[in-house]
Coordinates of N, CA, C and O in Angstrom, one line a residue:
M74 N -13.6 25.3 14.7 CA -12.2 25.1 14.5 C -12.1 23.6 14.0 O -12.6 22.7 14.6
N75 N -11.4 23.4 12.8 CA -11.2 22.1 12.3 C -10.1 21.4 13.0 O -9.0 21.9 13.3
A76 N -10.3 20.1 13.2 CA -9.2 19.3 13.8 C -8.1 19.0 12.7 O -8.4 18.9 11.6
I77 N -6.9 18.9 13.2 CA -5.8 18.5 12.3 C -6.0 17.1 11.8 O -6.2 16.2 12.7
Q78 N -5.9 16.9 10.5 CA -6.1 15.5 10.0 C -4.9 14.7 10.4 O -3.7 15.2 10.3
P79 N -5.1 13.4 10.7 CA -3.9 12.6 11.1 C -3.1 12.3 9.8 O -3.6 12.3 8.7
L80 N -1.8 12.1 10.0 CA -0.9 11.8 9.0 C -1.1 10.3 8.6 O -1.2 9.5 9.5
K81 N -1.2 10.0 7.3 CA -1.4 8.7 6.9 C 0.0 7.9 6.8 O 0.9 8.5 6.2
V82 N 0.0 6.7 7.3 CA 1.3 6.0 7.4 C 1.1 4.6 6.9 O 0.0 3.9 7.1
I83 N 2.1 4.1 6.1 CA 2.2 2.7 5.8 C 3.4 2.1 6.4 O 4.5 2.7 6.4
I84 N 3.2 0.9 7.0 CA 4.3 0.3 7.7 C 4.7 -1.0 6.9 O 3.9 -1.8 6.5
F85 N 6.0 -1.1 6.5 CA 6.6 -2.2 5.9 C 7.5 -2.9 7.0 O 8.5 -2.4 7.4
E86 N 7.0 -4.0 7.5 CA 7.7 -4.7 8.6 C 7.3 -6.2 8.5 O 6.1 -6.5 8.5
D87 N 8.2 -7.1 8.5 CA 7.9 -8.5 8.3 C 7.5 -9.2 9.6 O 7.0 -10.3 9.6
E88 N 7.8 -8.6 10.8 CA 7.5 -9.2 12.1 C 6.1 -8.6 12.5 O 6.0 -7.4 12.8
A89 N 5.1 -9.4 12.5 CA 3.7 -8.9 12.9 C 3.7 -8.3 14.2 O 3.0 -7.2 14.4
L90 N 4.3 -8.8 15.2 CA 4.3 -8.2 16.6 C 4.9 -6.8 16.6 O 4.3 -5.9 17.2
L91 N 6.0 -6.7 15.8 CA 6.6 -5.3 15.8 C 5.7 -4.3 15.0 O 5.6 -3.2 15.5
S92 N 5.2 -4.7 13.9 CA 4.3 -3.8 13.2 C 3.1 -3.4 13.9 O 2.7 -2.2 14.0
N93 N 2.5 -4.4 14.6 CA 1.3 -4.1 15.4 C 1.6 -3.2 16.6 O 0.9 -2.3 16.9
D94 N 2.8 -3.4 17.2 CA 3.2 -2.6 18.4 C 3.5 -1.2 17.9 O 3.1 -0.2 18.6
L95 N 4.2 -1.1 16.8 CA 4.5 0.3 16.2 C 3.2 1.0 15.9 O 3.0 2.2 16.3
K96 N 2.2 0.3 15.3 CA 0.9 1.0 15.1 C 0.3 1.5 16.4 O -0.2 2.6 16.4
L97 N 0.3 0.7 17.4 CA -0.3 1.0 18.7 C 0.4 2.2 19.3 O -0.2 3.1 20.0
Q98 N 1.7 2.3 19.1 CA 2.5 3.4 19.7 C 2.3 4.7 18.9 O 2.3 5.8 19.6
I99 N 2.1 4.7 17.6 CA 2.0 6.0 16.9 C 0.6 6.5 16.7 O 0.5 7.7 16.6
E100 N -0.4 5.7 16.7 CA -1.7 6.2 16.4 C -2.2 7.2 17.5 O -2.9 8.1 17.1
P101 N -1.9 7.1 18.7 CA -2.3 8.1 19.7 C -1.7 9.5 19.4 O -2.2 10.5 20.0
H102 N -0.7 9.6 18.5 CA 0.0 10.8 18.3 C -0.4 11.4 16.9 O 0.5 12.0 16.2
N103 N -1.6 11.2 16.5 CA -2.2 11.8 15.3 C -1.6 11.2 14.0 O -1.4 11.9 13.0
Y104 N -1.3 9.9 14.0 CA -0.9 9.1 12.9 C -2.0 8.1 12.6 O -2.5 7.5 13.6
H105 N -2.3 7.8 11.4 CA -3.3 6.8 11.0 C -2.7 5.8 10.1 O -2.2 6.1 9.0
V106 N -2.5 4.6 10.6 CA -1.9 3.5 9.8 C -2.9 3.0 8.8 O -3.9 2.4 9.2
I107 N -2.7 3.3 7.5 CA -3.6 2.9 6.5 C -3.3 1.4 6.0 O -4.2 0.8 5.4
A108 N -2.1 0.9 6.2 CA -1.8 -0.4 5.7 C -0.5 -0.9 6.3 O 0.3 0.0 6.7
M109 N -0.4 -2.2 6.4 CA 0.9 -2.8 6.9 C 1.2 -4.0 6.0 O 0.3 -4.7 5.6
F110 N 2.5 -4.1 5.7 CA 2.9 -5.1 4.7 C 4.1 -5.9 5.2 O 5.1 -5.2 5.7
R111 N 4.1 -7.2 5.1 CA 5.3 -8.0 5.4 C 6.3 -8.1 4.2 O 7.5 -8.3 4.4
R112 N 5.7 -8.0 3.0 CA 6.5 -8.1 1.8 C 6.5 -6.8 1.0 O 5.4 -6.2 0.9
A113 N 7.6 -6.4 0.5 CA 7.7 -5.1 -0.2 C 6.8 -5.2 -1.5 O 6.2 -4.2 -1.8
E114 N 6.8 -6.4 -2.1 CA 6.1 -6.5 -3.4 C 4.6 -6.2 -3.1 O 4.0 -5.5 -4.0
A115 N 4.0 -6.7 -2.0 CA 2.6 -6.5 -1.7 C 2.4 -5.0 -1.5 O 1.3 -4.4 -1.9
G116 N 3.3 -4.3 -0.8 CA 3.1 -2.9 -0.5 C 3.2 -2.1 -1.8 O 2.4 -1.1 -2.0
L117 N 4.1 -2.4 -2.7 CA 4.2 -1.7 -3.9 C 3.0 -1.9 -4.8 O 2.6 -1.0 -5.5
E118 N 2.5 -3.1 -4.8 CA 1.2 -3.4 -5.5 C 0.1 -2.5 -5.0 O -0.7 -2.0 -5.8
F119 N 0.0 -2.4 -3.7 CA -1.0 -1.6 -3.0 C -0.9 -0.1 -3.5 O -1.9 0.5 -3.9
L120 N 0.3 0.4 -3.4 CA 0.6 1.8 -3.8 C 0.2 2.1 -5.2 O -0.3 3.1 -5.6
A121 N 0.4 1.1 -6.1 CA 0.1 1.2 -7.5 C -1.4 1.3 -7.8 O -1.8 1.8 -8.8
T122 N -2.2 0.8 -6.8 CA -3.7 0.9 -7.0 C -4.3 2.2 -6.6 O -5.4 2.5 -6.9
L123 N -3.5 3.0 -5.9 CA -4.0 4.3 -5.4 C -4.1 5.3 -6.6 O -3.1 5.5 -7.3
T124 N -5.3 5.9 -6.7 CA -5.4 6.8 -7.9 C -5.6 8.3 -7.4 O -5.2 9.2 -8.1
D125 N -6.1 8.5 -6.2 CA -6.4 9.8 -5.7 C -5.2 10.2 -4.8 O -4.9 9.5 -3.9
P126 N -4.6 11.3 -5.1 CA -3.4 11.8 -4.3 C -3.8 11.8 -2.8 O -2.9 11.7 -2.0
A127 N -5.0 12.1 -2.4 CA -5.4 12.1 -1.0 C -5.3 10.8 -0.4 O -5.3 10.7 0.9
Q128 N -5.2 9.7 -1.1 CA -5.1 8.3 -0.6 C -3.7 8.0 -0.2 O -3.5 7.1 0.6
F129 N -2.7 8.7 -0.8 CA -1.3 8.3 -0.6 C -0.9 8.6 0.8 O -1.3 9.5 1.4
P130 N 0.1 7.8 1.3 CA 0.6 8.0 2.6 C 1.4 9.3 2.7 O 2.0 9.7 1.7
D131 N 1.4 9.8 3.9 CA 2.3 11.0 4.2 C 3.7 10.5 4.5 O 4.7 11.1 4.3
V132 N 3.7 9.3 5.2 CA 5.0 8.7 5.7 C 5.0 7.2 5.5 O 3.9 6.6 5.7
V133 N 6.1 6.7 5.1 CA 6.3 5.2 5.0 C 7.4 4.9 6.0 O 8.4 5.5 6.0
L134 N 7.1 3.9 6.9 CA 8.0 3.4 7.8 C 8.5 2.0 7.3 O 7.7 1.1 7.0
M135 N 9.8 1.9 7.0 CA 10.3 0.8 6.2 C 11.4 0.0 7.0 O 12.4 0.6 7.3
D136 N 11.1 -1.2 7.2 CA 12.2 -2.1 7.8 C 13.1 -2.5 6.6 O 12.7 -2.5 5.4
I137 N 14.3 -2.8 6.9 CA 15.3 -3.1 5.9 C 15.1 -4.6 5.4 O 15.1 -4.8 4.2
N138 N 15.0 -5.5 6.4 CA 14.8 -6.9 6.0 C 13.3 -7.2 6.0 O 12.6 -7.0 7.0
L139 N 12.8 -7.6 4.9 CA 11.4 -8.0 4.7 C 11.3 -9.4 4.2 O 12.2 -9.9 3.7
A140 N 10.1 -9.9 4.4 CA 9.8 -11.2 3.7 C 9.7 -11.0 2.2 O 9.5 -9.9 1.8
G141 N 9.8 -12.1 1.5 CA 9.7 -11.9 0.0 C 11.1 -11.7 -0.6 O 12.1 -11.8 0.0
N142 N 11.1 -11.4 -1.9 CA 12.3 -11.3 -2.7 C 13.0 -9.9 -2.6 O 14.2 -9.8 -2.9
M143 N 12.2 -8.9 -2.3 CA 12.7 -7.5 -2.3 C 13.0 -7.0 -0.9 O 12.1 -7.2 0.0
N144 N 14.1 -6.4 -0.6 CA 14.3 -5.9 0.7 C 13.8 -4.4 0.8 O 13.4 -3.8 -0.2
G145 N 13.9 -3.9 2.0 CA 13.4 -2.5 2.2 C 14.1 -1.4 1.5 O 13.5 -0.4 1.1
I146 N 15.4 -1.6 1.3 CA 16.2 -0.6 0.6 C 15.8 -0.5 -0.9 O 15.6 0.5 -1.4
E147 N 15.5 -1.7 -1.5 CA 15.1 -1.7 -2.9 C 13.7 -1.1 -3.0 O 13.4 -0.4 -3.9
A148 N 12.8 -1.5 -2.0 CA 11.4 -0.9 -2.1 C 11.5 0.6 -1.8 O 10.7 1.3 -2.5
A149 N 12.3 1.1 -1.0 CA 12.4 2.5 -0.7 C 12.9 3.2 -2.0 O 12.4 4.3 -2.2
R150 N 13.7 2.6 -2.7 CA 14.2 3.3 -4.0 C 13.0 3.4 -4.9 O 12.8 4.5 -5.5
V151 N 12.2 2.4 -5.1 CA 11.0 2.5 -5.9 C 10.0 3.6 -5.4 O 9.5 4.4 -6.2
I152 N 9.8 3.6 -4.1 CA 8.8 4.5 -3.5 C 9.3 5.9 -3.7 O 8.5 6.8 -4.1
T153 N 10.6 6.2 -3.4 CA 11.0 7.6 -3.5 C 11.1 8.1 -5.0 O 10.9 9.3 -5.2
E154 N 11.2 7.2 -6.0 CA 11.2 7.5 -7.4 C 9.8 7.8 -7.9 O 9.6 8.7 -8.7
K155 N 8.8 7.1 -7.3 CA 7.4 7.2 -7.9 C 6.4 8.0 -7.1 O 5.5 8.5 -7.6
Y156 N 6.7 8.1 -5.8 CA 5.7 8.7 -4.9 C 6.3 9.8 -4.1 O 7.5 9.8 -3.7
H157 N 5.5 10.8 -3.7 CA 6.0 12.0 -2.9 C 5.5 11.8 -1.5 O 4.5 12.2 -1.1
C158 N 6.4 11.1 -0.7 CA 6.1 10.9 0.7 C 7.4 10.8 1.5 O 8.4 10.4 0.9
A159 N 7.3 11.0 2.7 CA 8.5 10.8 3.6 C 8.7 9.4 3.8 O 7.8 8.6 3.8
L160 N 10.0 9.0 3.9 CA 10.3 7.6 4.2 C 11.3 7.5 5.3 O 12.3 8.2 5.2
V161 N 11.0 6.7 6.3 CA 11.9 6.5 7.4 C 12.2 5.0 7.5 O 11.3 4.2 7.6
F162 N 13.5 4.7 7.6 CA 13.9 3.3 7.8 C 13.8 3.0 9.3 O 14.2 3.8 10.1
I163 N 13.3 1.8 9.6 CA 13.2 1.3 10.9 C 13.9 -0.1 11.0 O 14.0 -0.7 10.0
T164 N 14.3 -0.5 12.1 CA 14.8 -1.8 12.3 C 14.6 -2.3 13.7 O 14.6 -1.5 14.7
G165 N 14.4 -3.6 13.9 CA 14.3 -4.1 15.2 C 15.7 -4.5 15.8 O 15.8 -4.9 17.0
M166 N 16.7 -4.3 15.1 CA 18.1 -4.6 15.6 C 18.6 -3.5 16.4 O 18.6 -2.4 16.1

């Protein structure tokens, strides 16, 4: 019997403590965090480098306020237009 493959997750969160804590909380529940980004621009650059559909995340967890010039809402718009994955907004507020 094959084990169920973990869902691939990317976290966009500018607070390192929060993103690391979130990673620790979800990974025991069959999620695999493939990358974490403080800046939307860096995360979008990473996504643009992925060529194999198997590399793409299943879920993106997106904070609204991020470091850098682009906020989470703008990044979410780009992600939903270009990539086929679920996107969930998160906030520490």
